[in-house]
XYZ file of C-alpha atoms in Angstrom:
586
model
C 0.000 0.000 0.000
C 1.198 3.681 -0.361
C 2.304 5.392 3.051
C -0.777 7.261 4.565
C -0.183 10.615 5.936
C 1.545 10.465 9.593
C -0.551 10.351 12.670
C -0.146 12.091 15.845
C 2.680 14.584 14.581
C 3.680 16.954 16.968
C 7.306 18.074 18.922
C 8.111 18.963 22.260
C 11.430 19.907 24.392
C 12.649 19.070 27.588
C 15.027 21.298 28.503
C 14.825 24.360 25.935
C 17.946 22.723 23.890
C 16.432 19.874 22.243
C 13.635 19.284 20.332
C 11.790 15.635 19.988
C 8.747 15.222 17.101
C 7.316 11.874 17.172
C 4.254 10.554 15.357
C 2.688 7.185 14.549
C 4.227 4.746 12.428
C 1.880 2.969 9.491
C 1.809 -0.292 8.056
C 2.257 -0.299 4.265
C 2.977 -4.072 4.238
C 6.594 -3.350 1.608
C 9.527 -4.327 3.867
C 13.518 -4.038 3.207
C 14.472 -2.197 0.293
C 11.166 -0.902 -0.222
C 9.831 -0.228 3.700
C 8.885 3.261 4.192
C 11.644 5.794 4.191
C 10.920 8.780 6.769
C 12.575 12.573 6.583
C 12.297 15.303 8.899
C 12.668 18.393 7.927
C 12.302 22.442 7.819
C 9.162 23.074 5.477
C 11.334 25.482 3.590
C 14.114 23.478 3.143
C 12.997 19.632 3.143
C 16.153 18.563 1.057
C 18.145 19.426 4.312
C 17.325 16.599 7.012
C 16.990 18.057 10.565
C 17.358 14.355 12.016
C 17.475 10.968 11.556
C 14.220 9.036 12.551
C 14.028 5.628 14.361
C 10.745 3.960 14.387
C 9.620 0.773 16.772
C 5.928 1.150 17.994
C 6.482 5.047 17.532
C 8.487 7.150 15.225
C 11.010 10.072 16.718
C 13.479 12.551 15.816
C 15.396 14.780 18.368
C 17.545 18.028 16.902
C 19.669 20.627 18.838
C 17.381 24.102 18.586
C 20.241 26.659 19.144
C 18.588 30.226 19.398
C 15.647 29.580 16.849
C 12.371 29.158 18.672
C 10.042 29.807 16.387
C 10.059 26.167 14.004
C 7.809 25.109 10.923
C 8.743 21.731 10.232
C 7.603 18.845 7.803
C 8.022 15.161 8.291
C 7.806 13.095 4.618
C 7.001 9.237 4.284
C 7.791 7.501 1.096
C 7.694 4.492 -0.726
C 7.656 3.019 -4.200
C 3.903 3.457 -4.286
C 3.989 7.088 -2.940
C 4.741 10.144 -0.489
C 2.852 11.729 2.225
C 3.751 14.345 4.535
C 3.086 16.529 7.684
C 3.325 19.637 8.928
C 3.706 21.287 12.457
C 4.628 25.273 13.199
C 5.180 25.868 16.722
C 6.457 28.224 19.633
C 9.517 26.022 21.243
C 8.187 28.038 24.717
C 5.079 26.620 24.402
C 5.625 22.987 23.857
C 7.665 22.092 27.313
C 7.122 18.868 28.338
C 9.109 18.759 31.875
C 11.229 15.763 33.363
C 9.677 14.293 36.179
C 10.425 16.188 39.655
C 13.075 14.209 41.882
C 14.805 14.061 45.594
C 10.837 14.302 46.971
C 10.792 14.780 50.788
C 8.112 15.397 53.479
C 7.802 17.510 57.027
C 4.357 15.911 58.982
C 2.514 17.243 61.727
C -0.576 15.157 63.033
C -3.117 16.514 60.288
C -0.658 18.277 57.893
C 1.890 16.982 55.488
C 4.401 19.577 53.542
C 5.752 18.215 50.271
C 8.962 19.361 49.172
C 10.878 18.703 45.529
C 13.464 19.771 42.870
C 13.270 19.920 39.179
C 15.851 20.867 36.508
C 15.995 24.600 35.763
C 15.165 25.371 31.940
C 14.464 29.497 32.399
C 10.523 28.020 31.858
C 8.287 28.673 35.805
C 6.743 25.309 36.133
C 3.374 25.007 38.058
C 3.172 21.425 39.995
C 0.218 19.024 41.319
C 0.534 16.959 44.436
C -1.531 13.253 43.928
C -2.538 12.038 47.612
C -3.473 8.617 47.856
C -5.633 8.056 51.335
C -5.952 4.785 52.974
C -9.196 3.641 51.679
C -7.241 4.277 47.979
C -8.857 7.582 47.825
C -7.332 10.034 45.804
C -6.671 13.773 46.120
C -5.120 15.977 43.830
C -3.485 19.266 45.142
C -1.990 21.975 42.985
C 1.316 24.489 43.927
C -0.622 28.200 44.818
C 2.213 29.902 42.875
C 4.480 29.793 39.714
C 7.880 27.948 40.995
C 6.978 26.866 43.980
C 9.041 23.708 45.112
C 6.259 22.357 47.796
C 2.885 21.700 48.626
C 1.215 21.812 52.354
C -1.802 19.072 52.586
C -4.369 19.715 55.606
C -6.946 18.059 57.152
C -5.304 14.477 57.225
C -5.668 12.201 59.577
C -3.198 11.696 62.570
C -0.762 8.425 62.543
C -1.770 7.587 59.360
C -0.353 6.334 56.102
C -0.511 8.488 52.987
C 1.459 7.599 49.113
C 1.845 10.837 47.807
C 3.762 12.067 44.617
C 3.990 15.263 42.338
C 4.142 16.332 38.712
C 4.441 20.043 36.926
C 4.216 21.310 33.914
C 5.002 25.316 32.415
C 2.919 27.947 34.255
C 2.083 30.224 31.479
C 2.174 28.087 27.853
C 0.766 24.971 29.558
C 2.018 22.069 26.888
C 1.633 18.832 28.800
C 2.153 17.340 32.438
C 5.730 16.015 33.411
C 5.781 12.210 34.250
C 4.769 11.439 37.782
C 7.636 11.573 40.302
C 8.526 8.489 42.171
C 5.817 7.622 44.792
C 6.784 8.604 48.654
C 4.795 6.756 51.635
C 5.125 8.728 54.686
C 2.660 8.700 58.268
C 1.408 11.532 60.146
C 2.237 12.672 63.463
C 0.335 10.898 66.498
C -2.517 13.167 67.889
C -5.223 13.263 70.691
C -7.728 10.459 70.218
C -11.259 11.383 69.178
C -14.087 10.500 69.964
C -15.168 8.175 72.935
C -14.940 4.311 73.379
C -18.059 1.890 73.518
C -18.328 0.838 77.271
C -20.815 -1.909 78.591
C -20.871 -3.913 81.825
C -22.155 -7.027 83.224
C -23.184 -6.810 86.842
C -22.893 -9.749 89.344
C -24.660 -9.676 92.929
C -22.334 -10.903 95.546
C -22.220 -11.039 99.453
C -21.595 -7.177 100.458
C -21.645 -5.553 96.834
C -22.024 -6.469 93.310
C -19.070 -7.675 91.022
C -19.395 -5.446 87.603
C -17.457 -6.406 84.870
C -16.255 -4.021 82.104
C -16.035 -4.250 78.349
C -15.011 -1.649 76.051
C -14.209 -1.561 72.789
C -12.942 1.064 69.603
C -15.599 1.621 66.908
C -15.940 3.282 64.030
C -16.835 6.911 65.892
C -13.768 6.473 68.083
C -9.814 7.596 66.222
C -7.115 6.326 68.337
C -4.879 8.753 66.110
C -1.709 6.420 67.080
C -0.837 3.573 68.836
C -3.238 2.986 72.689
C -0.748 2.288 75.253
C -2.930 2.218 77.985
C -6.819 2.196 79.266
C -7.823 3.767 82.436
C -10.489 3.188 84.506
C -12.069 5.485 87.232
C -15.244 4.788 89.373
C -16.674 7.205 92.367
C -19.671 6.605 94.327
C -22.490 9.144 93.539
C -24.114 9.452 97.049
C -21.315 10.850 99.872
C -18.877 12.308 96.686
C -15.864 10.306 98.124
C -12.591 10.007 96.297
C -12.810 8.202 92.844
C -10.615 5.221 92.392
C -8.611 4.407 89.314
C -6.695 1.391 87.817
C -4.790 1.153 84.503
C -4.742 -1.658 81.904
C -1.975 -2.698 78.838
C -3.782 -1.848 75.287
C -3.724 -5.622 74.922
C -7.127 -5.766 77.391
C -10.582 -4.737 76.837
C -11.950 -6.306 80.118
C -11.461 -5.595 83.815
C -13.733 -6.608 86.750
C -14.348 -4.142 89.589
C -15.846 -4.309 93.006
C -18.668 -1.992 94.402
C -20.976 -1.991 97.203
C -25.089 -1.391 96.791
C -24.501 2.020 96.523
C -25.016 4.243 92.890
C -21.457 4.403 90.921
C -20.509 6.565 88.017
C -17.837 4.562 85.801
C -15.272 5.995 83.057
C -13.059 4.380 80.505
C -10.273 6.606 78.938
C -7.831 5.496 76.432
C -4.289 6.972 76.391
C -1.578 6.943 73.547
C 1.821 8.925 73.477
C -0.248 12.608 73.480
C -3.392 12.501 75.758
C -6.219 11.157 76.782
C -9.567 10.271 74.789
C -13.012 11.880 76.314
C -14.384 10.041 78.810
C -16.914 7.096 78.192
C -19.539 6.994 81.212
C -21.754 4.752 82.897
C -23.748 4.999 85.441
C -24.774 1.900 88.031
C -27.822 2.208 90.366
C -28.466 1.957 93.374
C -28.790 -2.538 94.245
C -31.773 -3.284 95.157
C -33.734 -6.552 96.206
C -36.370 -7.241 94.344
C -35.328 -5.333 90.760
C -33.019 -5.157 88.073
C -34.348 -1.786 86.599
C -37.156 0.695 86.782
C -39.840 -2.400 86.731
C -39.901 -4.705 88.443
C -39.133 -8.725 87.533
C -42.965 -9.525 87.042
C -43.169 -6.499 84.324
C -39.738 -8.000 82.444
C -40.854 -10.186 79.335
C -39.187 -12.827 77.740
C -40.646 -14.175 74.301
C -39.026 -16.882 71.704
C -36.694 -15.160 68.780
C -36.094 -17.041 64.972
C -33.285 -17.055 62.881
C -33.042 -15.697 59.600
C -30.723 -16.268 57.111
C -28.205 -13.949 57.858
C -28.807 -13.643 61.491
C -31.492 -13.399 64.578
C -34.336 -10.905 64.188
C -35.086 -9.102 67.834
C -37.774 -6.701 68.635
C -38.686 -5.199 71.384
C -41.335 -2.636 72.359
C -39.997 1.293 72.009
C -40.477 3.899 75.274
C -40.155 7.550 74.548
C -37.886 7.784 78.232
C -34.961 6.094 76.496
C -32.363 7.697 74.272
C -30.923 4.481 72.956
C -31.205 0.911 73.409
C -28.446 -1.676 73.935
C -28.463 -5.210 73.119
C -26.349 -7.952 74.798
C -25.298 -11.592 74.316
C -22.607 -14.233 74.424
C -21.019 -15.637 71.345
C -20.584 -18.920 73.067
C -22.772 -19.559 75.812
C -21.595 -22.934 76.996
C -18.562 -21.550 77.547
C -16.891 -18.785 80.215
C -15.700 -16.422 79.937
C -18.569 -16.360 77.069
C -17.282 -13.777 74.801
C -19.849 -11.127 75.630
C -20.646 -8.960 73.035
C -23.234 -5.812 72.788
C -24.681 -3.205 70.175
C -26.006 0.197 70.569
C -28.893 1.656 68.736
C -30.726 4.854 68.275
C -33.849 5.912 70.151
C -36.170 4.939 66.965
C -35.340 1.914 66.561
C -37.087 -1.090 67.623
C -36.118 -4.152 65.933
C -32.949 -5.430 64.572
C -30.904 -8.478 63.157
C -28.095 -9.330 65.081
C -25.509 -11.277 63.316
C -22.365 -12.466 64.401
C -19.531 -15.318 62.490
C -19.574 -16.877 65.926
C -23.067 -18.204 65.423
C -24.180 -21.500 65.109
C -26.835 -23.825 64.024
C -28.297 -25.738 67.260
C -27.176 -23.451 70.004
C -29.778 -21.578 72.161
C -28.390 -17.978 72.484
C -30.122 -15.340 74.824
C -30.064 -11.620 74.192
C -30.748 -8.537 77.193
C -32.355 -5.836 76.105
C -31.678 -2.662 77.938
C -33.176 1.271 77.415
C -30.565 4.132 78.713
C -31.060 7.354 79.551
C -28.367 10.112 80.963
C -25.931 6.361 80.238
C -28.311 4.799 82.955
C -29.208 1.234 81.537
C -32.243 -0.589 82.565
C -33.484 -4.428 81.204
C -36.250 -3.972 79.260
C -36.856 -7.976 77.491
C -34.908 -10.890 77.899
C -34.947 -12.992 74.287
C -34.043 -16.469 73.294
C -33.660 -17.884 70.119
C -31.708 -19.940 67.802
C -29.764 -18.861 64.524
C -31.231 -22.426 63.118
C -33.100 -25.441 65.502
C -31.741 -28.291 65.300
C -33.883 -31.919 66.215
C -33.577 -32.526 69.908
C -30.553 -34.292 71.236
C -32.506 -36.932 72.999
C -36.602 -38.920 73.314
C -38.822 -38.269 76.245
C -38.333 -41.268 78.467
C -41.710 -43.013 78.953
C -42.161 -43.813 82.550
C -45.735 -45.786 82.977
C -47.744 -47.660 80.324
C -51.270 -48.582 81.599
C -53.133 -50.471 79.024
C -56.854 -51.736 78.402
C -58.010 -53.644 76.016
C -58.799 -50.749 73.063
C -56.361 -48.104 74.500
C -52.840 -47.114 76.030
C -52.166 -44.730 78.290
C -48.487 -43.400 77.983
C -46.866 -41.036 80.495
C -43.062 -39.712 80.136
C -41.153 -37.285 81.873
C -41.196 -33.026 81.243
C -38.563 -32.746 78.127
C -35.444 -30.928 79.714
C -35.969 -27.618 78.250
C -32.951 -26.294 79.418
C -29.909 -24.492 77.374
C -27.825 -27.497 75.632
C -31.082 -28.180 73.477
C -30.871 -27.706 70.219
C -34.349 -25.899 69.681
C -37.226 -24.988 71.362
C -39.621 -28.025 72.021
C -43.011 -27.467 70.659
C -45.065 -30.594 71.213
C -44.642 -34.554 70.834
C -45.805 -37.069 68.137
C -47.147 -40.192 69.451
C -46.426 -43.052 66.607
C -47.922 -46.686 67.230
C -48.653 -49.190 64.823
C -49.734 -53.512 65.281
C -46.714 -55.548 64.931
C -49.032 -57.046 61.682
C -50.473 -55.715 59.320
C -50.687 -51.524 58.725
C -52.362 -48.868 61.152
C -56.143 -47.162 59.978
C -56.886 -46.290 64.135
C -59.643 -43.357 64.050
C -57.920 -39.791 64.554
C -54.555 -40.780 63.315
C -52.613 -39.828 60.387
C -50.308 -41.939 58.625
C -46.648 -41.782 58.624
C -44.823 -43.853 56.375
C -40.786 -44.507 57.220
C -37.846 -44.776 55.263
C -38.145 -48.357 54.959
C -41.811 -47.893 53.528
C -43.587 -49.246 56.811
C -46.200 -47.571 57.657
C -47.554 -46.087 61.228
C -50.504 -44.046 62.607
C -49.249 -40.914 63.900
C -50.911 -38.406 66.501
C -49.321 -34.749 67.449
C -49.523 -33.374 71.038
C -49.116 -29.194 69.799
C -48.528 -28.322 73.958
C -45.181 -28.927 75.073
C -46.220 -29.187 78.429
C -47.885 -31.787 78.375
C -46.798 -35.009 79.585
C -49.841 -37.416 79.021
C -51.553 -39.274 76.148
C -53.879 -41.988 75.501
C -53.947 -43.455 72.035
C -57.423 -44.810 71.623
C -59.558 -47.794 69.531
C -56.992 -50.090 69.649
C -57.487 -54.259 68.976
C -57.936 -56.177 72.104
C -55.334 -59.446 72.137
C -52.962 -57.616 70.053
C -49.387 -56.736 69.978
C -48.161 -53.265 69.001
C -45.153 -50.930 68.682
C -44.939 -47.707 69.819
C -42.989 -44.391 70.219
C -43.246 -41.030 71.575
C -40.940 -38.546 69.603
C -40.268 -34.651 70.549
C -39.930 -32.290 68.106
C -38.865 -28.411 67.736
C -38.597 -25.631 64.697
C -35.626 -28.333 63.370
C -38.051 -31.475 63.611
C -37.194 -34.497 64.883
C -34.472 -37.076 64.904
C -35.283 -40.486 62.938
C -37.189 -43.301 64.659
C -34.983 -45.925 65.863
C -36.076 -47.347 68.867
C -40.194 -48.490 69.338
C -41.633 -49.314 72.415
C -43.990 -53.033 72.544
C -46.987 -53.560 74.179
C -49.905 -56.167 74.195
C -53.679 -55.176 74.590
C -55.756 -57.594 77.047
C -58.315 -59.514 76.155
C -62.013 -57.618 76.338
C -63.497 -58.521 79.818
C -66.427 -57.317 79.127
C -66.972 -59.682 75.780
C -65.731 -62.752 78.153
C -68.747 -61.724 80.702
C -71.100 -61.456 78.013
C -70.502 -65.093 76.628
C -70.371 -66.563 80.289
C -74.277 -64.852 80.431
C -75.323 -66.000 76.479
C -73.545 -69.710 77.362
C -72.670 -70.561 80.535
C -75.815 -69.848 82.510
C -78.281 -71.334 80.183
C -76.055 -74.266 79.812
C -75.724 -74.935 83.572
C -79.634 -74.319 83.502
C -80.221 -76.808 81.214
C -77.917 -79.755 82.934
C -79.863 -78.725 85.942
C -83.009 -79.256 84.085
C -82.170 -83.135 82.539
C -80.926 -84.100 85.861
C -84.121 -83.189 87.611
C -86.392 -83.227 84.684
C -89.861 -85.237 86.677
C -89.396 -82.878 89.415
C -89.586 -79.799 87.254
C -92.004 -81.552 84.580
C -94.236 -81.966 88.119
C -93.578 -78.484 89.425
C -93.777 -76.526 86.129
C -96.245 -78.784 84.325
C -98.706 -80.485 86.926
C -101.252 -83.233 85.420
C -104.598 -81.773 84.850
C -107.134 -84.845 85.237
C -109.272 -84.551 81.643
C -113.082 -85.356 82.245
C -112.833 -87.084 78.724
C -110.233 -90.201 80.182
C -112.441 -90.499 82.813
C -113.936 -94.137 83.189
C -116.843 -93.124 83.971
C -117.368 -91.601 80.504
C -116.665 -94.986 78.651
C -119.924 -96.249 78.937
C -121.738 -95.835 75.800
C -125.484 -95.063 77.301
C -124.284 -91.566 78.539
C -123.155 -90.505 75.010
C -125.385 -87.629 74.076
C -124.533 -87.138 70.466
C -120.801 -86.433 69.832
C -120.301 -85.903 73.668
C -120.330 -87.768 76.945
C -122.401 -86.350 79.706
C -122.647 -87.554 83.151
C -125.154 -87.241 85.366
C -124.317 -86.637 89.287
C -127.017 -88.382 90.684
C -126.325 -91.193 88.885
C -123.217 -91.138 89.972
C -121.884 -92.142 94.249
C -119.070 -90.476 95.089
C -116.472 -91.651 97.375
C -115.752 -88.509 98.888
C -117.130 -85.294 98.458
C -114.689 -82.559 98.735
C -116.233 -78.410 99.077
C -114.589 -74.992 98.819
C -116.076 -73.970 101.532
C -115.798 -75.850 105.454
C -119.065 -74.084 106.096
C -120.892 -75.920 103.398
C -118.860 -78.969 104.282
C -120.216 -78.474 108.154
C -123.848 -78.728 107.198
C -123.750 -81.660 105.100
């Protein structure tokens, strides 16, 4: 291809002796003898070459100016298929492109930081820009107030803290382009006072003559040490009688002390110290002991309710009072453990809910969390929560202690599930499972369960946890069965393993019945054959019939079809009457 004109043709000087042009070099795809042949030279003399090009990525030429400032210059590109060329006029004074500054130094205070540099002197004032990199890898840029000047002051940093900083200039009245950037110089600020106060809690312990309160603090985000803490003080005076405060220091290495005061109101501080001064006091205040409270209400007024887990934490709420200025929650990181790594978190009067999260959570572990409301850094318990990050099945079965059976029913009783801390979730009822050694389960009330192993069972669920009592009705007298009582909590339950077997009694009241329907009229019966004239005699007597008589066989006293006898025909041989009167007179 023929050369195309050059690209990106312009010159520059560095020092006000030399000048450098540079421009972009093309591909024309002829190489060797017939590769592109550049030429630099004055516009109105291009036979003379100013300078010999070399090209890599980027073409340049570099010639000595002498006293000639003003230039008009033309670069030509040429091969066998053609010629292009470019132009550029220009001021030499207005195309300085400085060398990058060098020996860069610093002077610090706590919250200022004075650059200082040098720069090689070309006659040209240079005007310079500070780049300050801040810890979070903020940056700042910063410019020189006058023409020339060698340094830059930097205010409002930060005390005893890192800053990269590094400069550049370029010429103060025919801006061209910026020098390179000096090398980079990391330097630290002076230590200063801390700011700000410290986060303070405490955990208070009745004991014989006092109370035992322990104290946390901690830095956060609010709080600037401004250098390295080499020491935390801590100063308590009793409110009442204004007698002399006491004080105790502690190594920077601990955020914990434990004090000793008696019933009486207390006003606590935590300072911290580094190699200037003092931080502001952080204050609490400790009430008065008394017997039968822990705060403003009394125990019967303190709630406790049941907390869940989300997934990235455990959602708290409480109820909001207009008294408090803030609200503090507190709770251990490992309960089972002491000390339990107690931990706490502060929030604003309008708040009343929040998730509280923490890496030292765990599936399966009950966690309880203190709510307090402070006023004038007086803390009273509000609500006491528990709750789980995730329930887990419980650990253990309740343990059935009596069985009483009858015929169609079972009565099972166990023991109150331990509901106490090493449970993996809250216990919210029982399922009762029970099935007949043969065949599958259809009792009335029941719903069916069907295990791993495809078996199937009737299963009933007890919804009260405190209950402790069940009877599983309509069962099959004479029968064998297996059964189980399961507890179960937000996590379920663990697989059943272990059944329990019982066998029904026969139905008394069926065995009665047949001993009425057979027994009795059976013995009756026996009775009967074995005495059978004497009961033919007393239940059926003989009844003389007139028509057997002898008297009637005679075939004169026939009166038609019937015989007929006539008294008076007849003698007796003894008369008997119904009545002895009658019997008297005859």
């Amino acid at each position: 291809e023929p050369p195309d004109t050059p690209k990106d043709f312009s010159c520059q000087t560095q020092d006000m002796k030399r000048v450098t042009c540079t421009w972009r070099k093309e591909e024309t795809y002829l190489y060797g003898r017939n590769s592109p042949q550049y030429t630099l030279s004055k516009t109105s003399s291009q036979k003379t070459a100013l300078c010999e090009a070399s090209c890599s990525k980027q073409c340049s030429c570099s010639w000595d100016i002498g006293q000639q400032w003003i230039w008009n210059v033309t670069v030509t590109v040429e091969n066998p298929l053609g010629k292009k060329t470019a132009t550029d006029v220009f001021d030499v004074t207005h195309r300085m492109y400085p060398p990058a500054p060098f020996q860069v130094w610093e002077d610090c205070t706590d919250t200022e930081m004075t650059l200082h540099w040098n720069y090689e002197n070309t006659g040209i004032e240079f005007f310079c820009q500070i780049e300050v990199i801040q810890p979070d890898g903020k940056v700042e840029l910063h410019n020189s107030s006058m023409a020339d000047s060698r340094r830059v002051t930097v205010r409002g940093l930060r005390p005893h803290t890192e800053y990269t900083a590094r400069v550049r200039c370029g010429a103060a009245r025919h801006f061209w382009r910026w020098s390179e950037w000096s090398q980079p110089l990391t330097t630290r600020t002076k230590e200063g006072t801390p700011s700000g106060k410290l986060d303070i809690w405490r955990e208070i312990t009745p004991v014989l003559g006092g109370r035992n309160v322990t104290l946390f603090w901690k830095q956060t985000p609010s709080f600037q040490a401004n250098g390295k803490i080499i020491l935390y003080e801590v100063t308590w005076e009793k409110i009442e009688d204004g007698s002399q405060p006491e004080s105790i220091s502690f190594s920077s290495v601990y955020n914990s002390t434990r004090i000793f005061i008696d019933n009486h109101s207390y006003r606590i501080s935590v300072m911290a110290k580094n190699s200037i001064n003092f931080s502001l006091p952080s204050i609490l205040m400790i009430s008065r002991a008394t017997d039968n409270s822990r705060s403003i209400f009394s125990t019967e007024e303190l709630k406790e309710g049941q907390v869940n887990g989300t997934y990235d934490g455990i959602f708290l709420s409480w109820e909001p009072r207009s008294i408090y200025d803030s609200y503090i929650i507190d709770w251990c990181n490992f309960p089972r453990l002491q000390p339990c790594d107690l931990q706490w978190k502060r929030f604003g009067p309008n708040i009343s809910s929040a998730v509280i999260s923490s890496a030292a959570f765990v599936p399966g572990v009950r966690y309880t969390f203190h709510i307090y409301g402070s006023v004038a850094n007086r803390a009273s318990l509000l609500e006491k929560k528990i709750g789980y990050l995730k329930e887990l099945p419980p650990h253990l079965d309740p343990v059935v202690r009596k069985v009483d059976l009858t015929y169609n029913s079972v009565t099972l009783s166990w023991d109150s599930y331990l509901t106490n801390e090493p449970e993996p979730g809250f216990v919210r009822g029982y399922h009762v499972y029970v099935s007949p050694m043969q065949g599958n389960c259809n009792l009335k009330g029941s719903k069916k369960h069907i295990l791993s192993d495809e078996s199937e069972l009737c299963k009933y669920t007890i919804e009260n946890p405190e209950e402790k009592r069940y009877t599983v009705k309509h069962l099959m007298p004479n029968t064998k069965y297996k059964i189980v009582v399961k507890a179960f909590t937000g996590g379920g339950e663990t697989p059943i393993v272990n059944f329990r077997y019982i066998d029904t009694p026969y139905n008394s009241n069926l065995l009665y019945f047949i001993f009425l329907l057979v027994i009795i009229p059976t013995l009756v019966a026996a009775i009967c054959h074995w005495k059978m004239k004497w009961v033919k005699e007393w239940c059926c007597p003989v009844i003389p019939s007139p028509n057997k008589s002898k008297v009637l066989s005679f075939k004169e006293f026939k009166i038609d079809s019937e015989k007929v006898l006539k008294i008076n025909d007849c003698l007796p041989d003894m008369l008997a009457m119904d009545s002895n009167a009658e019997a008297h007179k005859l």
